[in-house]
């Protein structure tokens, strides 16, 4: 178990004392989240479809999505389960959390969104036994490092006991060495906020300390750069993040190898990261890759990853676990050829040509900010295709066909290997989403429809204090347009209305003055508003499609 060495130096507490202290801690955690709820958003890398696709890169099969059984431990209000539950009505989705307040909020939201297959229960994960049932995917995000040692043991126990034979568990946690600097900041903030009577006072005093670390460090403080870097990342974080991530009673980061050993002790095997590219040394440049090469000659997969953590100062991990009995089936390296069976998606934007650059060069911007530059027409064809299809997926075979048009003389083998190279480059730039199943998104239709559950969810997320966010089918948070006219039209996007009917609805809303145009201009009583209505509608539908809120 993480941090076990340090605790091992203390004498073992009596059973009675342990029970009392643990109960007290559990109550304190529950109260903290009841008092300041966590905003429960979706994390796309935890999506069961991603876990399945990543596992397949390492040669492992896992259950298909349609009837998958998914469990989330510490799910808060269930915002990370909603996208899957709503888009897989035949799946069984269960979320549990200690905080009754968060669970009640989540149950209400799930009902309003129509997620009938989502069951949210207020309970401790420590009370889960084999009778609770078997799950194909078990997700535990942002919990492991913030709970007492016995609860950490129980997270791994549940991942073993309640995981189907071919299932995949996901556990994220804070790691050293990256968290060492953050530890100092946490200590300093905890010190300054000690004795605070309200969360607000605690936060204010913690932020005072953050300010000192950001702006008041001595130039010769040997930790200056690490501390300032860690403090800057916190500057714009929300109150609930700072309170729960940094100021909770418990925050126990560990080294990756400690986590892997604890998982092994629980009968589990480490598979890879939910974003496996973070474990490729080449992601971090030639210096890191070269430095690790010598060290890693005789090292196993886990030791190589630990070396990499030291090289890059990693502070957070998102580990996939499987039953230990399947460990022998894990490929030592990810198999690029697995992409041949995948469906690919990327939100790419072509960029204007750069002055002075070679004429055959083109650039695209990825959704997470990467700039992708290539002079290869095959790479261009692939990126154009993905950009145009977004948010739909494109099967590998279609990408290969598009590539063939630019290299008609290449053998299928050579072309496949070239396309795979471009796909891997997209993965390394954090720009590619890939799945074994195609996405539910369809080609644009004359009768547009919002994604499942969006109508009900839109009503909820507009309310103050709502604990979940709006999502798309890629499990990404999206911000829907907030103006009254857009909201009015979105309420009509149920697949029964065609373009003409929608345009008339916009025109009527404008002329009656019921829903003003977001450009601020008044059209009340105006005539011949069809062009204005059409332009508004086109722009709204384009935005909704781009953000993944429209199914078609
Ligand atoms: C930092 S929040 C993370 C919430 C959510 N997973 C996310 O990342 O958005 C930790 C959550 O774990 C829950 N939790 C802590 N101890 C728990 C336990 N023993 N059983 C179930 N949930 C627990 C808390 O109530 C809280 O909602």
mmCIF file of C-alpha atoms in Angstrom, residues 38-216:
data_model
loop_
_atom_site.group_PDB
_atom_site.id
_atom_site.type_symbol
_atom_site.label_atom_id
_atom_site.label_comp_id
_atom_site.label_asym_id
_atom_site.label_seq_id
_atom_site.Cartn_x
_atom_site.Cartn_y
_atom_site.Cartn_z
ATOM 1 C CA UNK A 38 -17.598 18.509 -5.900
ATOM 2 C CA UNK A 39 -18.588 19.574 -9.398
ATOM 3 C CA UNK A 40 -19.018 16.263 -11.123
ATOM 4 C CA UNK A 41 -17.820 16.485 -14.711
ATOM 5 C CA UNK A 42 -17.083 13.777 -17.290
ATOM 6 C CA UNK A 43 -13.479 12.715 -17.919
ATOM 7 C CA UNK A 44 -13.167 11.382 -21.436
ATOM 8 C CA UNK A 45 -10.173 9.149 -20.622
ATOM 9 C CA UNK A 46 -12.323 7.224 -18.074
ATOM 10 C CA UNK A 47 -15.004 6.400 -20.704
ATOM 11 C CA UNK A 48 -15.457 2.620 -20.856
ATOM 12 C CA UNK A 49 -15.008 2.788 -24.647
ATOM 13 C CA UNK A 50 -11.581 4.360 -24.118
ATOM 14 C CA UNK A 51 -10.568 1.739 -21.537
ATOM 15 C CA UNK A 52 -11.560 -1.007 -23.988
ATOM 16 C CA UNK A 53 -9.682 0.568 -26.905
ATOM 17 C CA UNK A 54 -6.542 1.189 -24.828
ATOM 18 C CA UNK A 55 -6.577 -2.415 -23.556
ATOM 19 C CA UNK A 56 -6.760 -3.646 -27.140
ATOM 20 C CA UNK A 57 -3.515 -1.775 -27.915
ATOM 21 C CA UNK A 58 -1.878 -4.154 -25.432
ATOM 22 C CA UNK A 59 -3.514 -7.234 -26.945
ATOM 23 C CA UNK A 60 -6.359 -7.603 -24.448
ATOM 24 C CA UNK A 61 -10.055 -8.183 -25.142
ATOM 25 C CA UNK A 62 -12.671 -6.659 -22.883
ATOM 26 C CA UNK A 63 -16.493 -6.576 -22.844
ATOM 27 C CA UNK A 64 -18.346 -4.641 -25.544
ATOM 28 C CA UNK A 65 -20.176 -1.443 -24.712
ATOM 29 C CA UNK A 66 -23.795 -2.165 -25.507
ATOM 30 C CA UNK A 67 -24.646 -4.239 -22.412
ATOM 31 C CA UNK A 68 -21.617 -3.309 -20.341
ATOM 32 C CA UNK A 69 -21.889 -3.224 -16.552
ATOM 33 C CA UNK A 70 -20.118 -0.139 -15.214
ATOM 34 C CA UNK A 71 -19.435 0.824 -11.597
ATOM 35 C CA UNK A 72 -17.950 4.112 -10.377
ATOM 36 C CA UNK A 73 -16.580 4.402 -6.839
ATOM 37 C CA UNK A 74 -16.769 7.916 -5.369
ATOM 38 C CA UNK A 75 -18.867 9.195 -8.263
ATOM 39 C CA UNK A 76 -20.035 12.432 -6.523
ATOM 40 C CA UNK A 77 -23.238 13.458 -8.395
ATOM 41 C CA UNK A 78 -22.596 10.957 -11.207
ATOM 42 C CA UNK A 79 -21.543 13.479 -13.868
ATOM 43 C CA UNK A 80 -18.876 11.097 -15.171
ATOM 44 C CA UNK A 81 -21.448 8.309 -15.627
ATOM 45 C CA UNK A 82 -24.210 10.275 -17.330
ATOM 46 C CA UNK A 83 -22.675 10.331 -20.846
ATOM 47 C CA UNK A 84 -22.267 6.549 -20.872
ATOM 48 C CA UNK A 85 -25.609 5.747 -19.237
ATOM 49 C CA UNK A 86 -27.568 8.037 -21.554
ATOM 50 C CA UNK A 87 -25.925 6.793 -24.722
ATOM 51 C CA UNK A 88 -26.069 3.084 -23.764
ATOM 52 C CA UNK A 89 -29.622 2.471 -22.573
ATOM 53 C CA UNK A 90 -29.043 -1.304 -22.350
ATOM 54 C CA UNK A 91 -25.973 -0.953 -20.162
ATOM 55 C CA UNK A 92 -26.143 -1.217 -16.355
ATOM 56 C CA UNK A 93 -24.508 1.768 -14.713
ATOM 57 C CA UNK A 94 -24.012 2.113 -10.959
ATOM 58 C CA UNK A 95 -22.353 4.926 -9.040
ATOM 59 C CA UNK A 96 -21.754 5.064 -5.313
ATOM 60 C CA UNK A 97 -20.570 7.893 -3.100
ATOM 61 C CA UNK A 98 -20.260 8.545 0.586
ATOM 62 C CA UNK A 99 -21.951 11.929 0.402
ATOM 63 C CA UNK A 100 -25.777 11.643 0.541
ATOM 64 C CA UNK A 101 -26.107 15.258 -0.578
ATOM 65 C CA UNK A 102 -24.177 14.649 -3.815
ATOM 66 C CA UNK A 103 -25.993 11.377 -4.506
ATOM 67 C CA UNK A 104 -29.422 12.982 -4.014
ATOM 68 C CA UNK A 105 -28.492 15.786 -6.391
ATOM 69 C CA UNK A 106 -27.263 13.207 -8.911
ATOM 70 C CA UNK A 107 -30.417 11.087 -8.622
ATOM 71 C CA UNK A 108 -32.566 14.095 -9.393
ATOM 72 C CA UNK A 109 -30.441 15.054 -12.411
ATOM 73 C CA UNK A 110 -30.396 11.465 -13.730
ATOM 74 C CA UNK A 111 -34.190 11.373 -13.504
ATOM 75 C CA UNK A 112 -34.601 14.696 -15.297
ATOM 76 C CA UNK A 113 -32.208 13.545 -18.055
ATOM 77 C CA UNK A 114 -34.059 10.237 -18.394
ATOM 78 C CA UNK A 115 -31.078 8.037 -17.453
ATOM 79 C CA UNK A 116 -33.193 5.140 -16.208
ATOM 80 C CA UNK A 117 -30.259 2.719 -16.283
ATOM 81 C CA UNK A 118 -28.171 4.853 -13.901
ATOM 82 C CA UNK A 119 -28.397 3.812 -10.266
ATOM 83 C CA UNK A 120 -26.761 6.151 -7.750
ATOM 84 C CA UNK A 121 -26.379 5.006 -4.148
ATOM 85 C CA UNK A 122 -25.181 6.794 -1.026
ATOM 86 C CA UNK A 123 -22.860 4.322 0.671
ATOM 87 C CA UNK A 124 -19.218 3.700 1.462
ATOM 88 C CA UNK A 125 -17.208 1.703 -1.029
ATOM 89 C CA UNK A 126 -15.876 -0.175 2.003
ATOM 90 C CA UNK A 127 -19.297 -1.829 2.331
ATOM 91 C CA UNK A 128 -19.180 -3.333 -1.167
ATOM 92 C CA UNK A 129 -18.884 -7.117 -1.093
ATOM 93 C CA UNK A 130 -19.035 -9.781 -3.803
ATOM 94 C CA UNK A 131 -22.868 -9.737 -3.456
ATOM 95 C CA UNK A 132 -22.907 -6.214 -4.879
ATOM 96 C CA UNK A 133 -22.410 -7.805 -8.289
ATOM 97 C CA UNK A 134 -19.916 -8.122 -11.084
ATOM 98 C CA UNK A 135 -18.876 -5.243 -13.352
ATOM 99 C CA UNK A 136 -17.048 -5.078 -16.672
ATOM 100 C CA UNK A 137 -15.598 -1.648 -15.980
ATOM 101 C CA UNK A 138 -14.864 -0.193 -12.543
ATOM 102 C CA UNK A 139 -13.858 3.467 -12.412
ATOM 103 C CA UNK A 140 -12.394 5.267 -9.414
ATOM 104 C CA UNK A 141 -11.224 8.752 -10.342
ATOM 105 C CA UNK A 142 -9.852 11.295 -7.884
ATOM 106 C CA UNK A 143 -10.532 9.234 -4.767
ATOM 107 C CA UNK A 144 -7.557 6.939 -4.001
ATOM 108 C CA UNK A 145 -5.183 9.631 -2.727
ATOM 109 C CA UNK A 146 -7.786 11.345 -0.554
ATOM 110 C CA UNK A 147 -9.012 8.443 1.569
ATOM 111 C CA UNK A 148 -7.543 6.609 4.584
ATOM 112 C CA UNK A 149 -5.303 3.548 4.026
ATOM 113 C CA UNK A 150 -8.077 1.014 4.725
ATOM 114 C CA UNK A 151 -10.307 2.647 2.088
ATOM 115 C CA UNK A 152 -7.440 2.553 -0.417
ATOM 116 C CA UNK A 153 -7.103 -1.166 0.278
ATOM 117 C CA UNK A 154 -10.848 -1.513 -0.260
ATOM 118 C CA UNK A 155 -10.731 0.284 -3.613
ATOM 119 C CA UNK A 156 -8.285 -2.362 -4.837
ATOM 120 C CA UNK A 157 -10.273 -5.138 -3.153
ATOM 121 C CA UNK A 158 -13.451 -4.076 -5.008
ATOM 122 C CA UNK A 159 -11.475 -3.810 -8.263
ATOM 123 C CA UNK A 160 -10.499 -7.449 -7.737
ATOM 124 C CA UNK A 161 -13.685 -8.925 -6.212
ATOM 125 C CA UNK A 162 -16.275 -7.185 -8.339
ATOM 126 C CA UNK A 163 -14.443 -7.083 -11.669
ATOM 127 C CA UNK A 164 -15.510 -9.492 -14.415
ATOM 128 C CA UNK A 165 -12.847 -11.922 -15.663
ATOM 129 C CA UNK A 166 -12.147 -9.816 -18.766
ATOM 130 C CA UNK A 167 -12.997 -6.542 -17.069
ATOM 131 C CA UNK A 168 -10.874 -3.406 -16.690
ATOM 132 C CA UNK A 169 -10.565 -1.229 -13.619
ATOM 133 C CA UNK A 170 -9.388 2.386 -13.662
ATOM 134 C CA UNK A 171 -7.842 4.044 -10.593
ATOM 135 C CA UNK A 172 -6.274 7.500 -10.593
ATOM 136 C CA UNK A 173 -3.982 8.923 -7.904
ATOM 137 C CA UNK A 174 -1.433 11.611 -7.117
ATOM 138 C CA UNK A 175 2.148 10.532 -7.673
ATOM 139 C CA UNK A 176 5.685 11.352 -6.673
ATOM 140 C CA UNK A 177 8.026 12.818 -7.644
ATOM 141 C CA UNK A 178 5.715 15.421 -9.246
ATOM 142 C CA UNK A 179 3.669 15.888 -6.086
ATOM 143 C CA UNK A 180 6.693 16.669 -3.876
ATOM 144 C CA UNK A 181 6.489 20.394 -4.667
ATOM 145 C CA UNK A 182 2.704 20.326 -4.321
ATOM 146 C CA UNK A 183 3.153 18.652 -0.925
ATOM 147 C CA UNK A 184 5.096 21.678 0.292
ATOM 148 C CA UNK A 185 2.376 24.002 -0.981
ATOM 149 C CA UNK A 186 -0.314 21.878 0.651
ATOM 150 C CA UNK A 187 1.621 21.872 3.956
ATOM 151 C CA UNK A 188 1.966 25.643 3.806
ATOM 152 C CA UNK A 189 -1.717 26.181 2.985
ATOM 153 C CA UNK A 190 -2.828 23.723 5.668
ATOM 154 C CA UNK A 191 -0.641 25.516 8.205
ATOM 155 C CA UNK A 192 -2.042 28.922 7.390
ATOM 156 C CA UNK A 193 -5.658 27.777 7.320
ATOM 157 C CA UNK A 194 -5.449 25.728 10.518
ATOM 158 C CA UNK A 195 -8.280 26.527 12.920
ATOM 159 C CA UNK A 196 -10.493 28.149 10.257
ATOM 160 C CA UNK A 197 -14.140 27.924 11.147
ATOM 161 C CA UNK A 198 -15.709 27.906 7.709
ATOM 162 C CA UNK A 199 -14.649 26.612 4.279
ATOM 163 C CA UNK A 200 -14.580 30.241 3.074
ATOM 164 C CA UNK A 201 -12.125 31.283 5.796
ATOM 165 C CA UNK A 202 -10.025 28.187 5.136
ATOM 166 C CA UNK A 203 -9.875 29.047 1.445
ATOM 167 C CA UNK A 204 -9.040 32.706 1.993
ATOM 168 C CA UNK A 205 -6.161 31.843 4.332
ATOM 169 C CA UNK A 206 -4.918 29.136 1.983
ATOM 170 C CA UNK A 207 -4.971 31.572 -0.944
ATOM 171 C CA UNK A 208 -2.921 34.092 1.126
ATOM 172 C CA UNK A 209 -0.260 31.426 1.446
ATOM 173 C CA UNK A 210 -0.467 30.617 -2.245
ATOM 174 C CA UNK A 211 0.161 34.261 -2.971
ATOM 175 C CA UNK A 212 3.316 34.219 -0.863
ATOM 176 C CA UNK A 213 4.630 31.172 -2.701
ATOM 177 C CA UNK A 214 3.849 32.631 -6.078
ATOM 178 C CA UNK A 215 5.189 36.109 -5.456
ATOM 179 C CA UNK A 216 7.230 36.244 -2.286
#
